[in-house]
mmCIF file of C-alpha atoms and ligand atoms in Angstrom:
data_model
loop_
_atom_site.group_PDB
_atom_site.id
_atom_site.type_symbol
_atom_site.label_atom_id
_atom_site.label_comp_id
_atom_site.label_asym_id
_atom_site.label_seq_id
_atom_site.Cartn_x
_atom_site.Cartn_y
_atom_site.Cartn_z
ATOM 1 C CA UNK H 1 -39.379 30.617 -60.815
ATOM 2 C CA UNK H 2 -37.077 32.334 -57.901
ATOM 3 C CA UNK H 3 -34.831 29.457 -56.862
ATOM 4 C CA UNK H 4 -34.428 29.143 -60.475
ATOM 5 C CA UNK H 5 -33.278 32.161 -61.677
ATOM 6 C CA UNK H 6 -31.244 32.398 -58.451
ATOM 7 C CA UNK H 7 -29.124 29.034 -59.670
ATOM 8 C CA UNK H 8 -28.972 30.517 -62.698
ATOM 9 C CA UNK H 9 -27.183 33.320 -61.615
ATOM 10 C CA UNK H 10 -24.879 31.421 -59.238
ATOM 11 C CA UNK H 11 -24.036 29.121 -62.173
ATOM 12 C CA UNK H 12 -23.212 32.397 -64.125
ATOM 13 C CA UNK H 13 -21.011 33.847 -61.170
ATOM 14 C CA UNK H 14 -19.147 30.556 -61.313
ATOM 15 C CA UNK H 15 -18.632 30.262 -64.469
ATOM 16 C CA UNK H 16 -17.585 34.530 -64.846
ATOM 17 C CA UNK H 17 -15.028 33.325 -61.814
ATOM 18 C CA UNK H 18 -13.926 30.456 -63.626
ATOM 19 C CA UNK H 19 -13.219 32.617 -67.215
ATOM 20 C CA UNK H 20 -11.218 35.106 -65.107
ATOM 21 C CA UNK H 21 -9.365 32.733 -63.131
ATOM 22 C CA UNK H 22 -8.695 30.648 -66.896
ATOM 23 C CA UNK H 23 -7.728 34.018 -68.813
ATOM 24 C CA UNK H 24 -5.556 35.275 -66.734
ATOM 25 C CA UNK H 25 -4.092 31.833 -65.789
ATOM 26 C CA UNK H 26 -1.676 30.955 -68.785
ATOM 27 C CA UNK H 27 1.593 33.493 -68.528
ATOM 28 C CA UNK H 28 -0.126 36.489 -66.462
ATOM 29 C CA UNK H 29 0.368 35.092 -62.773
ATOM 30 C CA UNK H 30 1.182 38.971 -62.000
ATOM 31 C CA UNK H 31 -2.715 39.890 -62.030
ATOM 32 C CA UNK H 32 -3.270 37.340 -59.683
ATOM 33 C CA UNK H 33 -3.364 37.722 -56.124
ATOM 34 C CA UNK H 34 -0.506 35.700 -54.898
ATOM 35 C CA UNK H 35 -3.428 33.940 -52.466
ATOM 36 C CA UNK H 36 -4.570 32.430 -55.025
ATOM 37 C CA UNK H 37 -4.708 28.981 -54.741
ATOM 38 C CA UNK H 38 -5.821 29.047 -51.422
ATOM 39 C CA UNK H 39 -9.394 27.960 -50.950
ATOM 40 C CA UNK H 40 -10.217 30.165 -48.311
ATOM 41 C CA UNK H 41 -9.104 33.009 -49.920
ATOM 42 C CA UNK H 42 -10.857 32.421 -53.065
ATOM 43 C CA UNK H 43 -12.893 36.136 -52.666
ATOM 44 C CA UNK H 44 -9.001 37.250 -53.312
ATOM 45 C CA UNK H 45 -9.482 36.007 -57.049
ATOM 46 C CA UNK H 46 -12.394 38.174 -57.498
ATOM 47 C CA UNK H 47 -11.452 41.454 -55.954
ATOM 48 C CA UNK H 48 -8.206 41.535 -56.684
ATOM 49 C CA UNK H 49 -8.230 40.850 -60.472
ATOM 50 C CA UNK H 50 -11.396 43.261 -60.581
ATOM 51 C CA UNK H 51 -10.160 46.226 -58.381
ATOM 52 C CA UNK H 52 -6.787 46.224 -60.729
ATOM 53 C CA UNK H 53 -8.729 45.340 -64.018
ATOM 54 C CA UNK H 54 -10.847 48.528 -63.027
ATOM 55 C CA UNK H 55 -8.738 50.670 -61.422
ATOM 56 C CA UNK H 56 -5.257 50.583 -63.238
ATOM 57 C CA UNK H 57 -1.938 52.427 -61.960
ATOM 58 C CA UNK H 58 -2.389 54.452 -59.200
ATOM 59 C CA UNK H 59 -5.938 56.091 -59.094
ATOM 60 C CA UNK H 60 -6.490 57.937 -56.078
ATOM 61 C CA UNK H 61 -9.558 57.066 -53.370
ATOM 62 C CA UNK H 62 -11.789 59.837 -53.126
ATOM 63 C CA UNK H 63 -10.710 62.754 -50.618
ATOM 64 C CA UNK H 64 -13.261 64.326 -48.495
ATOM 65 C CA UNK H 65 -13.032 68.046 -47.146
ATOM 66 C CA UNK H 66 -12.627 69.422 -43.449
ATOM 67 C CA UNK H 67 -16.266 69.500 -43.059
ATOM 68 C CA UNK H 68 -16.862 66.134 -43.808
ATOM 69 C CA UNK H 69 -14.980 64.770 -40.745
ATOM 70 C CA UNK H 70 -17.140 62.466 -38.727
ATOM 71 C CA UNK H 71 -16.595 60.647 -35.645
ATOM 72 C CA UNK H 72 -14.840 58.024 -35.795
ATOM 73 C CA UNK H 73 -14.746 55.114 -33.588
ATOM 74 C CA UNK H 74 -11.906 52.931 -32.762
ATOM 75 C CA UNK H 75 -12.639 48.872 -33.183
ATOM 76 C CA UNK H 76 -10.062 46.082 -32.359
ATOM 77 C CA UNK H 77 -7.465 46.455 -30.149
ATOM 78 C CA UNK H 78 -7.721 49.805 -28.566
ATOM 79 C CA UNK H 79 -5.160 49.658 -26.224
ATOM 80 C CA UNK H 80 -2.415 47.633 -25.836
ATOM 81 C CA UNK H 81 -0.964 48.885 -22.683
ATOM 82 C CA UNK H 82 -4.305 47.313 -20.935
ATOM 83 C CA UNK H 83 -3.201 44.453 -18.724
ATOM 84 C CA UNK H 84 -6.442 43.042 -18.851
ATOM 85 C CA UNK H 85 -6.584 42.151 -22.513
ATOM 86 C CA UNK H 86 -5.181 39.267 -24.118
ATOM 87 C CA UNK H 87 -3.573 41.920 -26.872
ATOM 88 C CA UNK H 88 -1.245 43.231 -23.833
ATOM 89 C CA UNK H 89 2.225 44.336 -24.556
ATOM 90 C CA UNK H 90 4.916 44.917 -22.143
ATOM 91 C CA UNK H 91 6.590 46.842 -24.379
ATOM 92 C CA UNK H 92 4.424 49.015 -25.473
ATOM 93 C CA UNK H 93 3.630 49.882 -22.212
ATOM 94 C CA UNK H 94 6.845 50.882 -21.539
ATOM 95 C CA UNK H 95 6.981 52.777 -24.847
ATOM 96 C CA UNK H 96 3.898 54.423 -23.581
ATOM 97 C CA UNK H 97 4.927 55.613 -20.558
ATOM 98 C CA UNK H 98 7.979 57.131 -22.129
ATOM 99 C CA UNK H 99 5.342 59.127 -24.816
ATOM 100 C CA UNK H 100 7.339 56.922 -27.124
ATOM 101 C CA UNK H 101 10.342 58.937 -26.959
ATOM 102 C CA UNK H 102 11.472 55.444 -27.546
ATOM 103 C CA UNK H 103 9.603 53.982 -29.801
ATOM 104 C CA UNK H 104 11.392 52.655 -33.504
ATOM 105 C CA UNK H 105 10.067 51.404 -36.480
ATOM 106 C CA UNK H 106 12.404 48.720 -37.599
ATOM 107 C CA UNK H 107 12.610 48.428 -41.262
ATOM 108 C CA UNK H 108 14.324 45.168 -42.743
ATOM 109 C CA UNK H 109 14.142 42.838 -44.991
ATOM 110 C CA UNK H 110 15.096 42.753 -48.719
ATOM 111 C CA UNK H 111 16.538 46.456 -48.344
ATOM 112 C CA UNK H 112 20.005 48.242 -48.892
ATOM 113 C CA UNK H 113 20.031 49.726 -45.647
ATOM 114 C CA UNK H 114 17.822 48.378 -42.998
ATOM 115 C CA UNK H 115 17.074 50.524 -39.716
ATOM 116 C CA UNK H 116 14.750 51.691 -37.325
ATOM 117 C CA UNK H 117 12.660 55.061 -37.510
ATOM 118 C CA UNK H 118 12.151 57.005 -34.472
ATOM 119 C CA UNK H 119 9.271 59.015 -34.495
ATOM 120 C CA UNK H 120 11.230 62.668 -35.120
ATOM 121 C CA UNK H 121 12.847 60.413 -38.062
ATOM 122 C CA UNK H 122 9.727 60.324 -39.568
ATOM 123 C CA UNK H 123 8.314 63.481 -39.091
ATOM 124 C CA UNK H 124 11.732 64.889 -41.294
ATOM 125 C CA UNK H 125 10.337 63.767 -44.015
ATOM 126 C CA UNK H 126 7.789 65.759 -46.108
ATOM 127 C CA UNK H 127 4.715 64.668 -45.160
ATOM 128 C CA UNK H 128 1.200 64.197 -46.474
ATOM 129 C CA UNK H 129 -1.977 64.751 -45.573
ATOM 130 C CA UNK H 130 -5.429 64.062 -46.831
ATOM 131 C CA UNK H 131 -9.296 63.414 -45.937
ATOM 132 C CA UNK H 132 -10.939 60.147 -46.280
ATOM 133 C CA UNK H 133 -13.350 57.360 -45.808
ATOM 134 C CA UNK H 134 -12.500 54.561 -43.466
ATOM 135 C CA UNK H 135 -14.883 51.252 -44.652
ATOM 136 C CA UNK H 136 -14.734 48.384 -41.744
ATOM 137 C CA UNK H 137 -15.791 45.448 -42.603
ATOM 138 C CA UNK H 138 -18.388 45.010 -39.733
ATOM 139 C CA UNK H 139 -20.562 47.947 -41.656
ATOM 140 C CA UNK H 140 -19.362 51.089 -40.720
ATOM 141 C CA UNK H 141 -17.658 54.041 -42.115
ATOM 142 C CA UNK H 142 -16.170 57.236 -40.926
ATOM 143 C CA UNK H 143 -14.064 60.146 -42.387
ATOM 144 C CA UNK H 144 -10.894 61.630 -40.922
ATOM 145 C CA UNK H 145 -8.040 63.348 -41.729
ATOM 146 C CA UNK H 146 -4.615 61.679 -41.462
ATOM 147 C CA UNK H 147 -0.890 62.818 -41.730
ATOM 148 C CA UNK H 148 1.994 61.254 -42.258
ATOM 149 C CA UNK H 149 4.923 59.783 -44.144
ATOM 150 C CA UNK H 150 4.579 57.968 -47.425
ATOM 151 C CA UNK H 151 5.868 54.293 -47.298
ATOM 152 C CA UNK H 152 7.000 55.035 -50.702
ATOM 153 C CA UNK H 153 9.212 57.418 -49.156
ATOM 154 C CA UNK H 154 10.512 54.975 -46.081
ATOM 155 C CA UNK H 155 10.985 52.519 -48.639
ATOM 156 C CA UNK H 156 13.441 54.811 -51.283
ATOM 157 C CA UNK H 157 15.033 55.647 -47.871
ATOM 158 C CA UNK H 158 15.780 52.223 -46.889
ATOM 159 C CA UNK H 159 16.653 51.424 -51.011
ATOM 160 C CA UNK H 160 14.210 48.310 -51.260
ATOM 161 C CA UNK H 161 16.656 45.487 -53.342
ATOM 162 C CA UNK H 162 15.012 44.895 -56.998
ATOM 163 C CA UNK H 163 13.745 41.720 -55.620
ATOM 164 C CA UNK H 164 11.345 43.061 -53.235
ATOM 165 C CA UNK H 165 7.624 42.154 -53.951
ATOM 166 C CA UNK H 166 5.829 42.654 -50.454
ATOM 167 C CA UNK H 167 5.971 44.159 -47.567
ATOM 168 C CA UNK H 168 5.114 42.671 -44.289
ATOM 169 C CA UNK H 169 3.565 44.227 -41.044
ATOM 170 C CA UNK H 170 4.359 43.601 -37.245
ATOM 171 C CA UNK H 171 1.782 45.439 -34.719
ATOM 172 C CA UNK H 172 2.534 45.442 -30.761
ATOM 173 C CA UNK H 173 -0.867 43.900 -30.606
ATOM 174 C CA UNK H 174 0.091 40.756 -32.538
ATOM 175 C CA UNK H 175 -1.601 41.861 -35.759
ATOM 176 C CA UNK H 176 0.283 40.634 -38.630
ATOM 177 C CA UNK H 177 -0.133 41.557 -42.555
ATOM 178 C CA UNK H 178 1.438 42.313 -45.981
ATOM 179 C CA UNK H 179 0.655 44.447 -48.681
ATOM 180 C CA UNK H 180 1.914 44.280 -52.212
ATOM 181 C CA UNK H 181 4.420 46.680 -53.843
ATOM 182 C CA UNK H 182 1.882 48.532 -55.656
ATOM 183 C CA UNK H 183 -0.196 49.739 -52.985
ATOM 184 C CA UNK H 184 2.914 50.115 -50.707
ATOM 185 C CA UNK H 185 4.086 52.620 -53.535
ATOM 186 C CA UNK H 186 0.501 54.141 -53.616
ATOM 187 C CA UNK H 187 0.384 58.093 -52.908
ATOM 188 C CA UNK H 188 -2.033 57.577 -50.361
ATOM 189 C CA UNK H 189 -0.457 54.488 -48.485
ATOM 190 C CA UNK H 190 1.051 56.097 -45.188
ATOM 191 C CA UNK H 191 2.596 55.770 -42.324
ATOM 192 C CA UNK H 192 -0.014 58.224 -39.702
ATOM 193 C CA UNK H 193 1.476 59.763 -37.128
ATOM 194 C CA UNK H 194 -1.473 62.338 -36.723
ATOM 195 C CA UNK H 195 -5.224 62.047 -37.124
ATOM 196 C CA UNK H 196 -7.443 65.603 -37.281
ATOM 197 C CA UNK H 197 -3.943 67.648 -36.736
ATOM 198 C CA UNK H 198 -3.622 66.176 -33.589
ATOM 199 C CA UNK H 199 -0.743 63.201 -32.582
ATOM 200 C CA UNK H 200 -2.606 59.925 -33.318
ATOM 201 C CA UNK H 201 -4.661 58.874 -30.198
ATOM 202 C CA UNK H 202 -3.278 55.651 -28.336
ATOM 203 C CA UNK H 203 -7.244 54.258 -29.280
ATOM 204 C CA UNK H 204 -6.340 55.025 -32.950
ATOM 205 C CA UNK H 205 -2.917 53.157 -33.220
ATOM 206 C CA UNK H 206 -0.245 55.446 -31.341
ATOM 207 C CA UNK H 207 2.570 56.532 -32.641
ATOM 208 C CA UNK H 208 2.036 55.373 -35.793
ATOM 209 C CA UNK H 209 -0.198 53.675 -37.875
ATOM 210 C CA UNK H 210 -0.612 52.446 -41.366
ATOM 211 C CA UNK H 211 -3.422 54.253 -44.089
ATOM 212 C CA UNK H 212 -3.940 52.318 -47.384
ATOM 213 C CA UNK H 213 -7.186 54.161 -48.681
ATOM 214 C CA UNK H 214 -7.612 51.874 -51.590
ATOM 215 C CA UNK H 215 -8.500 48.336 -49.109
ATOM 216 C CA UNK H 216 -10.614 47.790 -46.518
ATOM 217 C CA UNK H 217 -10.198 49.069 -42.704
ATOM 218 C CA UNK H 218 -8.310 46.261 -41.373
ATOM 219 C CA UNK H 219 -5.398 46.558 -43.668
ATOM 220 C CA UNK H 220 -4.599 49.876 -42.111
ATOM 221 C CA UNK H 221 -2.520 48.356 -39.312
ATOM 222 C CA UNK H 222 -2.433 50.439 -35.895
ATOM 223 C CA UNK H 223 0.552 50.041 -33.611
ATOM 224 C CA UNK H 224 3.294 49.579 -36.160
ATOM 225 C CA UNK H 225 6.176 47.790 -34.463
ATOM 226 C CA UNK H 226 8.342 46.422 -37.308
ATOM 227 C CA UNK H 227 8.384 46.083 -41.037
ATOM 228 C CA UNK H 228 9.953 44.150 -43.286
ATOM 229 C CA UNK H 229 10.611 44.015 -46.960
ATOM 230 C CA UNK H 230 10.002 40.213 -48.321
ATOM 231 C CA UNK H 231 10.353 38.822 -51.867
ATOM 232 C CA UNK H 232 8.008 36.155 -51.899
ATOM 233 C CA UNK H 233 4.558 35.989 -50.291
ATOM 234 C CA UNK H 234 3.853 34.599 -47.260
ATOM 235 C CA UNK H 235 0.828 34.151 -45.955
ATOM 236 C CA UNK H 236 0.539 35.575 -42.049
ATOM 237 C CA UNK H 237 -3.020 35.836 -41.570
ATOM 238 C CA UNK H 238 -4.964 32.451 -41.267
ATOM 239 C CA UNK H 239 -7.815 34.390 -39.948
ATOM 240 C CA UNK H 240 -10.742 33.813 -42.517
ATOM 241 C CA UNK H 241 -10.368 37.380 -43.557
ATOM 242 C CA UNK H 242 -9.335 37.909 -47.408
ATOM 243 C CA UNK H 243 -5.903 39.184 -48.027
ATOM 244 C CA UNK H 244 -7.123 41.603 -50.881
ATOM 245 C CA UNK H 245 -10.002 43.801 -50.273
ATOM 246 C CA UNK H 246 -10.273 46.635 -52.483
ATOM 247 C CA UNK H 247 -12.393 49.285 -52.074
HETATM 248 N N1 MTE N 301 -2.950 46.700 -34.754
HETATM 249 C C1 MTE N 301 -4.193 46.685 -35.122
HETATM 250 N N2 MTE N 301 -4.725 46.946 -36.164
HETATM 251 C C2 MTE N 301 -6.054 47.513 -36.437
HETATM 252 C C3 MTE N 301 -6.717 46.342 -35.724
HETATM 253 C C4 MTE N 301 -6.274 46.029 -34.598
HETATM 254 O O1 MTE N 301 -7.386 45.396 -34.090
HETATM 255 N N3 MTE N 301 -5.175 45.592 -34.279
HETATM 256 N N4 MTE N 301 -8.429 46.692 -36.515
HETATM 257 C C5 MTE N 301 -8.289 46.638 -38.018
HETATM 258 C C6 MTE N 301 -10.205 47.146 -37.666
HETATM 259 S S1 MTE N 301 -11.059 45.555 -38.268
HETATM 260 C C7 MTE N 301 -10.170 48.308 -38.533
HETATM 261 S S2 MTE N 301 -12.101 48.926 -39.037
HETATM 262 C C8 MTE N 301 -9.535 49.844 -38.055
HETATM 263 C C9 MTE N 301 -9.980 50.456 -37.189
HETATM 264 O O2 MTE N 301 -9.479 51.299 -36.575
HETATM 265 P P1 MTE N 301 -9.594 52.409 -35.640
HETATM 266 O O3 MTE N 301 -9.705 51.632 -34.102
HETATM 267 O O4 MTE N 301 -8.687 53.835 -35.767
HETATM 268 O O5 MTE N 301 -11.063 52.837 -36.021
HETATM 269 O O6 MTE N 301 -7.599 49.200 -37.962
HETATM 270 C C10 MTE N 301 -7.655 47.958 -38.097
HETATM 271 N N5 MTE N 301 -6.076 47.600 -37.764
HETATM 272 MO MO1 MO N 302 -12.859 47.042 -39.362
#
């Protein structure tokens, strides 16, 4: 009995997934994730389509109040200047020793005015602060306050070209990832330099990390080094993790 209902449910899910794919496929490829067709990233099809259908436009992730702020573990790379780690970056180490005074975020690709933004350049733009819940794929969540410049502000400042479709991110510890323009222009997507009212600490991605509140924790890249705007999707992550995980 149990087995039968399980099989039925599984078949229903498979049929449902096929139906979603089939419905959307003809002439609607813009609503499918760019990873469509990659068997290892099949989960993207469901989460991207469902999320984008349920939350059209730029709905905001829930924001919390100061009393909700919780303790916040640091995970993954917690210090790219640690020589004993595989993620060691000499470049980062040098920047860190100078208090990140020489750090600059390079923004290139399909933009009219490529350039490099220092921390003080970024801090001159009108900031955005929000208190949100971070959800890690490992099963924990934590709430913190983040301050930074909206990514949309910077993309407008460099003047993204009409052909632009994706934003690729590179970190000092070797992390690479990308998001599409809908998430890039989401009002809560920020280049964060502050956490809980202080400078962003090294374990949490100093001097600047991405905060993307519409997706799971690993999309919020720490230790930002370079941003490249592209006109085509390049699947940079062969990590086994989904590219799109809306929350
Ligand atoms: N560059 C970089 N970014 C990263 C990671 C990392 O290891 N390196 N880990 C990711 C994961 S899995 C999570 S849950 C969050 C953790 O952020 P935290 O260390 O501030 O908690 O950062 C994400 N961004
Ligand atoms: Mo994570």
